[in-house]
Amino acid sequence: MDTPAFLTDIWYFALPSAALKRGKMQAKSLLGQPVLFARDNDGAAFALRDICPHRGIPLSCGRFDGREVECRYHGWRFDGGGGCTAIPSLVEGQEFDISRIKVRRYPVAEAQGNLWIWMGDGAPEGEPPQMPDMEGRVPNLTEVMHFPCPVDHAVIGLMDPAHGPFVHQSWYWRSSRSIHEKAKAFGPAPFGFAMKRHRPSANSAAYKLLGGAPETEITFRLPGVRTEHIAAGRHRIVNLTTVTPLDANNTEVTNSFYWTLGWADLAKPVLRHFVRRFLGQDRDVVVMQQQGLAHDPTLMLIKDADTQARWYHQLKNEYQRARDEGRDFLNPVKDTVLRWRS
């Protein structure tokens, strides 16, 4: 199914806030574009196109003093808004309006320990996704992993409900012997869909660590944001997984956990190991998948296990059409119950 390579007029997860320190800058490729992130001395983050408009050298090769970025080649300086503030080679009497020189500035938003970026040409609309029940909190645990694949395959793998017993076979999660039929209620959600609140599957042993009778709701929204909200008695856990395209064939998956469980802080080293192993299993399968995809085979999507993948393509196409036609987004997802074995 043909879909736009990248949506642009939408918020993308860029970086964990903790990865960008005051007075520092960090270069990154996003959607195939070079982006320079920096945090000024006052703590405000900004993002510029990582190319000097003079001779094309990356601005990230230069220096940042906590206020302005200085180009490594000729010392041209740019502020956080992308405006040129100095050209050292100019001498007195040489009329040149440096205010006309600008580097593209990308809007960024920061909330709950996450830095989001708007890569579109127009002004940003709405707010980035917010984690329910976690106001004022930052992630307790964050892991970032590179997936050498196009973003669509990473997203579809993220929402695939049938691969668990085969890819994630572990004593603490599930095994191939635990496969059984499941039926889950789904419905539309902002720019995506939701698996409505339900009791987690009995073959997911990790949920038993929460105690009580946990209930979970899983939402997906464009461009590649999955949020799982778990309620267990008075405690809450939110798992945020974001899929961000670096370029046409490389994707970054960030997995963040928020929790109100005090004991989980003490177990963080162990939990980090399991998170990395879980993500690594998904990455390993994607690497194997690329061997077959290199031959451009015809792919199949079946019901009901692959319906979420179908929705993803439909959502992405509808979002782009709505932007192109200047109209409201019409969610193609309807209330339904999906059944599969896993």
Short mmCIF file of C-alpha atoms in Angstrom, two decimals:
data_model
loop_
_atom_site.label_atom_id
_atom_site.label_comp_id
_atom_site.label_asym_id
_atom_site.label_seq_id
_atom_site.Cartn_x
_atom_site.Cartn_y
_atom_site.Cartn_z
CA MET A 1 0.00 0.00 0.00
CA ASP A 2 1.52 3.34 -1.08
CA THR A 3 1.76 5.93 1.70
CA PRO A 4 3.67 9.20 2.01
CA ALA A 5 7.30 8.58 2.97
CA PHE A 6 7.17 11.11 5.81
CA LEU A 7 4.42 13.25 7.25
CA THR A 8 5.82 16.71 8.01
CA ASP A 9 3.04 18.87 9.45
CA ILE A 10 2.91 16.97 12.72
CA TRP A 11 4.83 16.72 15.98
CA TYR A 12 7.71 14.21 16.05
CA PHE A 13 9.55 12.98 19.11
CA ALA A 14 13.08 14.35 18.81
CA LEU A 15 15.09 13.73 21.98
CA PRO A 16 14.73 12.88 25.64
CA SER A 17 15.05 16.22 27.42
CA ALA A 18 17.86 14.84 29.57
CA ALA A 19 19.97 14.25 26.45
CA LEU A 20 20.30 17.99 25.79
CA LYS A 21 22.27 19.80 28.51
CA ARG A 22 22.44 23.54 29.12
CA GLY A 23 25.00 25.27 26.98
CA LYS A 24 25.37 22.23 24.72
CA MET A 25 24.28 21.33 21.20
CA GLN A 26 23.56 18.05 19.45
CA ALA A 27 23.31 17.26 15.74
CA LYS A 28 20.78 14.78 14.44
CA SER A 29 19.24 13.66 11.16
CA LEU A 30 15.43 13.72 11.21
CA LEU A 31 13.24 12.90 8.21
CA GLY A 32 16.42 13.02 6.14
CA GLN A 33 17.14 16.61 7.18
CA PRO A 34 20.14 17.80 9.24
CA VAL A 35 18.98 19.37 12.49
CA LEU A 36 20.99 21.06 15.21
CA PHE A 37 19.48 21.02 18.69
CA ALA A 38 20.82 23.29 21.41
CA ARG A 39 19.85 24.40 24.92
CA ASP A 40 20.77 27.92 25.92
CA ASN A 41 22.08 29.04 29.30
CA ASP A 42 18.53 29.79 30.45
CA GLY A 43 17.43 26.22 29.73
CA ALA A 44 15.39 26.91 26.59
CA ALA A 45 15.82 24.42 23.75
CA PHE A 46 15.84 25.37 20.08
CA ALA A 47 16.43 23.65 16.74
CA LEU A 48 18.02 24.98 13.55
CA ARG A 49 18.78 23.50 10.15
CA ASP A 50 22.31 22.22 10.57
CA ILE A 51 23.78 23.97 7.53
CA CYS A 52 25.49 27.35 7.44
CA PRO A 53 23.94 29.44 4.61
CA HIS A 54 27.39 30.85 3.72
CA ARG A 55 29.37 27.83 2.51
CA GLY A 56 27.23 24.89 3.61
CA ILE A 57 29.33 23.51 6.46
CA PRO A 58 27.28 21.99 9.31
CA LEU A 59 26.80 24.50 12.11
CA SER A 60 27.32 21.63 14.55
CA CYS A 61 30.99 21.65 13.53
CA GLY A 62 31.31 25.02 15.21
CA ARG A 63 30.94 26.33 18.73
CA PHE A 64 28.03 27.23 21.01
CA ASP A 65 28.51 29.65 23.90
CA GLY A 66 25.08 29.12 25.43
CA ARG A 67 23.59 32.00 23.44
CA GLU A 68 24.74 31.80 19.82
CA VAL A 69 26.14 29.22 17.44
CA GLU A 70 29.38 30.17 15.70
CA CYS A 71 30.22 28.62 12.32
CA ARG A 72 33.51 26.72 12.28
CA TYR A 73 34.47 27.98 8.80
CA HIS A 74 34.19 31.79 8.90
CA GLY A 75 32.79 32.57 12.34
CA TRP A 76 29.34 33.66 11.25
CA ARG A 77 27.07 33.67 14.32
CA PHE A 78 23.41 32.74 14.65
CA ASP A 79 21.00 33.12 17.55
CA GLY A 80 18.36 30.63 18.69
CA GLY A 81 15.83 32.09 16.29
CA GLY A 82 18.11 31.39 13.32
CA GLY A 83 19.01 35.03 12.70
CA CYS A 84 22.57 35.99 11.77
CA THR A 85 24.12 38.27 14.38
CA ALA A 86 27.72 38.67 13.15
CA ILE A 87 29.93 38.28 10.07
CA PRO A 88 33.51 38.83 11.26
CA SER A 89 34.96 39.41 7.76
CA LEU A 90 32.98 42.61 7.17
CA VAL A 91 34.93 45.86 7.54
CA GLU A 92 33.74 49.38 8.25
CA GLY A 93 31.94 50.93 5.33
CA GLN A 94 30.85 47.67 3.73
CA GLU A 95 27.08 47.92 3.62
CA PHE A 96 25.52 44.52 4.22
CA ASP A 97 22.28 43.85 6.05
CA ILE A 98 23.04 40.73 8.05
CA SER A 99 19.46 40.67 9.36
CA ARG A 100 18.44 39.27 5.95
CA ILE A 101 20.48 36.10 6.59
CA LYS A 102 18.62 33.38 8.43
CA VAL A 103 18.95 29.68 9.14
CA ARG A 104 15.70 27.74 9.18
CA ARG A 105 14.36 27.41 12.70
CA TYR A 106 12.19 24.42 13.59
CA PRO A 107 9.54 24.88 16.31
CA VAL A 108 10.16 22.68 19.35
CA ALA A 109 8.04 21.91 22.40
CA GLU A 110 9.16 20.37 25.66
CA ALA A 111 6.93 18.56 28.11
CA GLN A 112 7.18 15.70 30.62
CA GLY A 113 10.86 15.15 29.88
CA ASN A 114 10.41 14.91 26.10
CA LEU A 115 11.52 17.24 23.30
CA TRP A 116 9.24 17.34 20.24
CA ILE A 117 9.86 19.00 16.86
CA TRP A 118 7.60 20.30 14.08
CA MET A 119 9.24 19.76 10.68
CA GLY A 120 6.47 21.22 8.49
CA ASP A 121 6.52 24.54 6.66
CA GLY A 122 3.50 25.96 8.45
CA ALA A 123 3.09 27.02 12.05
CA PRO A 124 2.65 24.12 14.50
CA GLU A 125 -0.89 23.13 15.38
CA GLY A 126 -2.02 21.73 18.71
CA GLU A 127 0.25 20.29 21.36
CA PRO A 128 2.50 17.22 21.33
CA PRO A 129 1.15 14.07 23.00
CA GLN A 130 0.87 14.21 26.79
CA MET A 131 1.16 11.24 29.15
CA PRO A 132 -2.01 10.72 31.19
CA ASP A 133 -1.72 10.87 35.01
CA MET A 134 1.92 12.04 34.74
CA GLU A 135 1.60 15.82 34.91
CA GLY A 136 4.84 17.40 36.09
CA ARG A 137 6.75 14.13 35.86
CA VAL A 138 9.65 13.06 33.68
CA PRO A 139 10.41 9.48 32.57
CA ASN A 140 11.82 7.17 35.23
CA LEU A 141 13.51 5.08 32.53
CA THR A 142 14.34 5.78 28.88
CA GLU A 143 16.03 3.60 26.28
CA VAL A 144 16.83 4.61 22.70
CA MET A 145 17.60 2.08 19.97
CA HIS A 146 18.46 2.38 16.29
CA PHE A 147 16.42 0.28 13.84
CA PRO A 148 18.01 -0.03 10.35
CA CYS A 149 14.72 0.04 8.47
CA PRO A 150 12.15 2.43 6.97
CA VAL A 151 9.81 4.02 9.49
CA ASP A 152 6.68 2.22 8.23
CA HIS A 153 8.12 -1.22 9.00
CA ALA A 154 9.18 -0.08 12.47
CA VAL A 155 5.73 1.34 13.22
CA ILE A 156 3.88 -1.72 11.95
CA GLY A 157 6.16 -3.93 14.03
CA LEU A 158 5.35 -1.77 17.05
CA MET A 159 1.60 -2.35 16.75
CA ASP A 160 1.73 -5.97 15.54
CA PRO A 161 -0.22 -8.08 18.07
CA ALA A 162 0.75 -11.53 16.78
CA HIS A 163 4.55 -11.59 16.90
CA GLY A 164 4.96 -11.65 20.69
CA PRO A 165 5.09 -15.42 21.35
CA PHE A 166 7.66 -15.88 18.59
CA VAL A 167 9.89 -12.79 18.89
CA HIS A 168 9.63 -12.15 22.63
CA GLN A 169 9.79 -15.66 24.06
CA SER A 170 10.93 -15.18 27.66
CA TRP A 171 10.03 -16.60 31.04
CA TYR A 172 8.95 -13.14 32.19
CA TRP A 173 6.79 -12.44 29.14
CA ARG A 174 5.35 -15.37 27.20
CA SER A 175 6.16 -18.53 25.26
CA SER A 176 4.94 -20.22 22.09
CA ARG A 177 2.95 -22.65 24.28
CA SER A 178 0.91 -19.81 25.76
CA ILE A 179 -0.79 -18.85 22.49
CA HIS A 180 -4.54 -18.46 22.78
CA GLU A 181 -7.35 -16.54 21.15
CA LYS A 182 -7.84 -12.91 22.11
CA ALA A 183 -10.60 -10.42 21.43
CA LYS A 184 -10.01 -6.70 22.04
CA ALA A 185 -12.28 -3.71 21.53
CA PHE A 186 -10.85 -0.87 19.45
CA GLY A 187 -12.04 2.59 18.56
CA PRO A 188 -10.89 5.90 17.08
CA ALA A 189 -8.59 8.24 19.03
CA PRO A 190 -7.00 11.60 18.11
CA PHE A 191 -5.08 10.99 14.86
CA GLY A 192 -5.09 7.28 15.58
CA PHE A 193 -6.87 4.51 17.45
CA ALA A 194 -7.11 2.92 20.87
CA MET A 195 -7.28 -0.59 22.24
CA LYS A 196 -9.86 0.15 24.90
CA ARG A 197 -9.20 -0.42 28.59
CA HIS A 198 -9.03 -4.12 29.42
CA ARG A 199 -7.36 -6.69 31.64
CA PRO A 200 -3.92 -7.66 30.27
CA SER A 201 -3.55 -11.10 28.79
CA ALA A 202 -2.97 -13.87 31.30
CA ASN A 203 0.07 -15.05 29.33
CA SER A 204 1.96 -11.79 29.97
CA ALA A 205 3.74 -12.67 33.19
CA ALA A 206 5.36 -9.25 33.61
CA TYR A 207 2.01 -7.66 34.47
CA LYS A 208 1.75 -9.87 37.57
CA LEU A 209 4.57 -7.89 39.18
CA LEU A 210 2.20 -4.95 39.52
CA GLY A 211 -0.07 -6.76 41.92
CA GLY A 212 -3.82 -6.34 42.19
CA ALA A 213 -5.85 -6.53 39.00
CA PRO A 214 -4.15 -4.24 36.47
CA GLU A 215 -6.05 -2.74 33.57
CA THR A 216 -4.44 -1.26 30.50
CA GLU A 217 -5.37 1.00 27.58
CA ILE A 218 -3.13 1.26 24.52
CA THR A 219 -3.35 4.14 22.09
CA PHE A 220 -1.57 4.81 18.82
CA ARG A 221 -1.40 8.20 17.11
CA LEU A 222 0.41 9.53 14.10
CA PRO A 223 3.19 9.79 13.16
CA GLY A 224 4.42 6.90 15.37
CA VAL A 225 3.47 7.31 19.02
CA ARG A 226 2.28 4.39 21.14
CA THR A 227 1.14 4.98 24.72
CA GLU A 228 0.21 2.22 27.15
CA HIS A 229 -1.53 3.39 30.33
CA ILE A 230 -1.65 0.80 33.11
CA ALA A 231 -3.73 1.25 36.26
CA ALA A 232 -3.04 -1.12 39.16
CA GLY A 233 -4.81 -0.06 42.33
CA ARG A 234 -3.53 3.40 43.30
CA HIS A 235 -0.48 3.11 41.07
CA ARG A 236 -0.06 4.17 37.47
CA ILE A 237 2.48 3.17 34.81
CA VAL A 238 2.73 4.80 31.40
CA ASN A 239 4.91 3.38 28.63
CA LEU A 240 5.62 5.81 25.81
CA THR A 241 7.15 4.36 22.65
CA THR A 242 7.99 6.72 19.80
CA VAL A 243 9.16 5.85 16.30
CA THR A 244 11.06 8.67 14.57
CA PRO A 245 12.48 8.42 11.02
CA LEU A 246 16.10 9.52 10.76
CA ASP A 247 16.16 9.05 7.00
CA ALA A 248 14.58 6.79 4.39
CA ASN A 249 16.19 3.61 5.76
CA ASN A 250 16.94 4.33 9.41
CA THR A 251 14.58 4.79 12.31
CA GLU A 252 14.98 5.55 16.00
CA VAL A 253 12.77 3.90 18.60
CA THR A 254 12.59 5.49 22.05
CA ASN A 255 10.95 3.60 24.91
CA SER A 256 10.17 5.61 28.06
CA PHE A 257 8.49 4.53 31.28
CA TYR A 258 6.75 6.70 33.85
CA TRP A 259 5.64 5.11 37.11
CA THR A 260 4.41 5.82 40.62
CA LEU A 261 5.85 2.58 42.01
CA GLY A 262 8.56 3.40 44.54
CA TRP A 263 10.17 -0.03 44.41
CA ALA A 264 10.61 0.24 40.64
CA ASP A 265 13.28 2.94 41.12
CA LEU A 266 15.41 0.45 43.05
CA ALA A 267 14.95 -2.15 40.32
CA LYS A 268 15.84 0.25 37.50
CA PRO A 269 19.11 -1.48 36.47
CA VAL A 270 17.28 -4.80 36.10
CA LEU A 271 14.32 -3.20 34.34
CA ARG A 272 16.68 -1.44 31.92
CA HIS A 273 18.20 -4.80 30.99
CA PHE A 274 14.79 -6.26 30.19
CA VAL A 275 13.73 -3.18 28.18
CA ARG A 276 16.90 -3.30 26.09
CA ARG A 277 16.48 -7.02 25.51
CA PHE A 278 12.83 -6.56 24.50
CA LEU A 279 13.67 -3.74 22.06
CA GLY A 280 16.66 -5.68 20.78
CA GLN A 281 14.47 -8.64 19.88
CA ASP A 282 12.27 -6.37 17.77
CA ARG A 283 15.32 -4.82 16.13
CA ASP A 284 16.87 -8.21 15.34
CA VAL A 285 13.71 -9.34 13.54
CA VAL A 286 13.59 -6.08 11.57
CA VAL A 287 17.22 -6.62 10.49
CA MET A 288 16.32 -10.11 9.27
CA GLN A 289 13.24 -8.73 7.52
CA GLN A 290 15.37 -6.31 5.49
CA GLN A 291 17.13 -9.26 3.83
CA GLY A 292 13.84 -10.33 2.27
CA LEU A 293 12.56 -6.82 1.58
CA ALA A 294 15.70 -6.12 -0.48
CA HIS A 295 14.08 -8.27 -3.20
CA ASP A 296 10.92 -6.10 -3.23
CA PRO A 297 8.45 -8.92 -2.56
CA THR A 298 4.68 -8.50 -2.56
CA LEU A 299 3.59 -8.23 1.07
CA MET A 300 0.38 -9.42 2.72
CA LEU A 301 -1.86 -7.99 5.43
CA ILE A 302 -4.49 -10.35 6.84
CA LYS A 303 -7.45 -9.85 9.13
CA ASP A 304 -7.72 -9.40 12.09
CA ALA A 305 -4.14 -9.53 13.28
CA ASP A 306 -2.98 -7.05 10.63
CA THR A 307 -5.92 -4.66 10.83
CA GLN A 308 -3.92 -2.19 12.93
CA ALA A 309 -1.29 -2.09 10.18
CA ARG A 310 -4.03 -1.37 7.66
CA TRP A 311 -5.33 1.42 9.88
CA TYR A 312 -1.86 2.94 10.06
CA HIS A 313 -1.62 3.22 6.27
CA GLN A 314 -5.17 4.59 6.07
CA LEU A 315 -4.51 7.14 8.81
CA LYS A 316 -1.29 8.30 7.21
CA ASN A 317 -2.90 8.70 3.78
CA GLU A 318 -5.92 10.53 5.20
CA TYR A 319 -3.73 12.89 7.23
CA GLN A 320 -1.72 13.85 4.15
CA ARG A 321 -4.83 14.25 1.99
CA ALA A 322 -6.47 16.45 4.61
CA ARG A 323 -3.39 18.69 4.73
CA ASP A 324 -3.17 18.89 0.95
CA GLU A 325 -6.88 19.73 0.61
CA GLY A 326 -6.98 22.16 3.53
CA ARG A 327 -9.74 20.30 5.38
CA ASP A 328 -10.29 18.59 8.72
CA PHE A 329 -8.84 15.14 9.32
CA LEU A 330 -11.47 12.39 9.13
CA ASN A 331 -10.50 9.37 11.17
CA PRO A 332 -11.09 6.20 9.11
CA VAL A 333 -11.09 3.94 12.20
CA LYS A 334 -14.47 2.78 13.53
CA ASP A 335 -15.43 0.99 16.74
CA THR A 336 -14.86 -2.71 16.33
CA VAL A 337 -13.64 -5.89 18.03
CA LEU A 338 -10.55 -7.60 16.62
CA ARG A 339 -9.76 -11.27 17.21
CA TRP A 340 -6.45 -13.08 16.78
CA ARG A 341 -4.29 -15.74 18.38
CA SER A 342 -1.08 -14.84 20.18
#
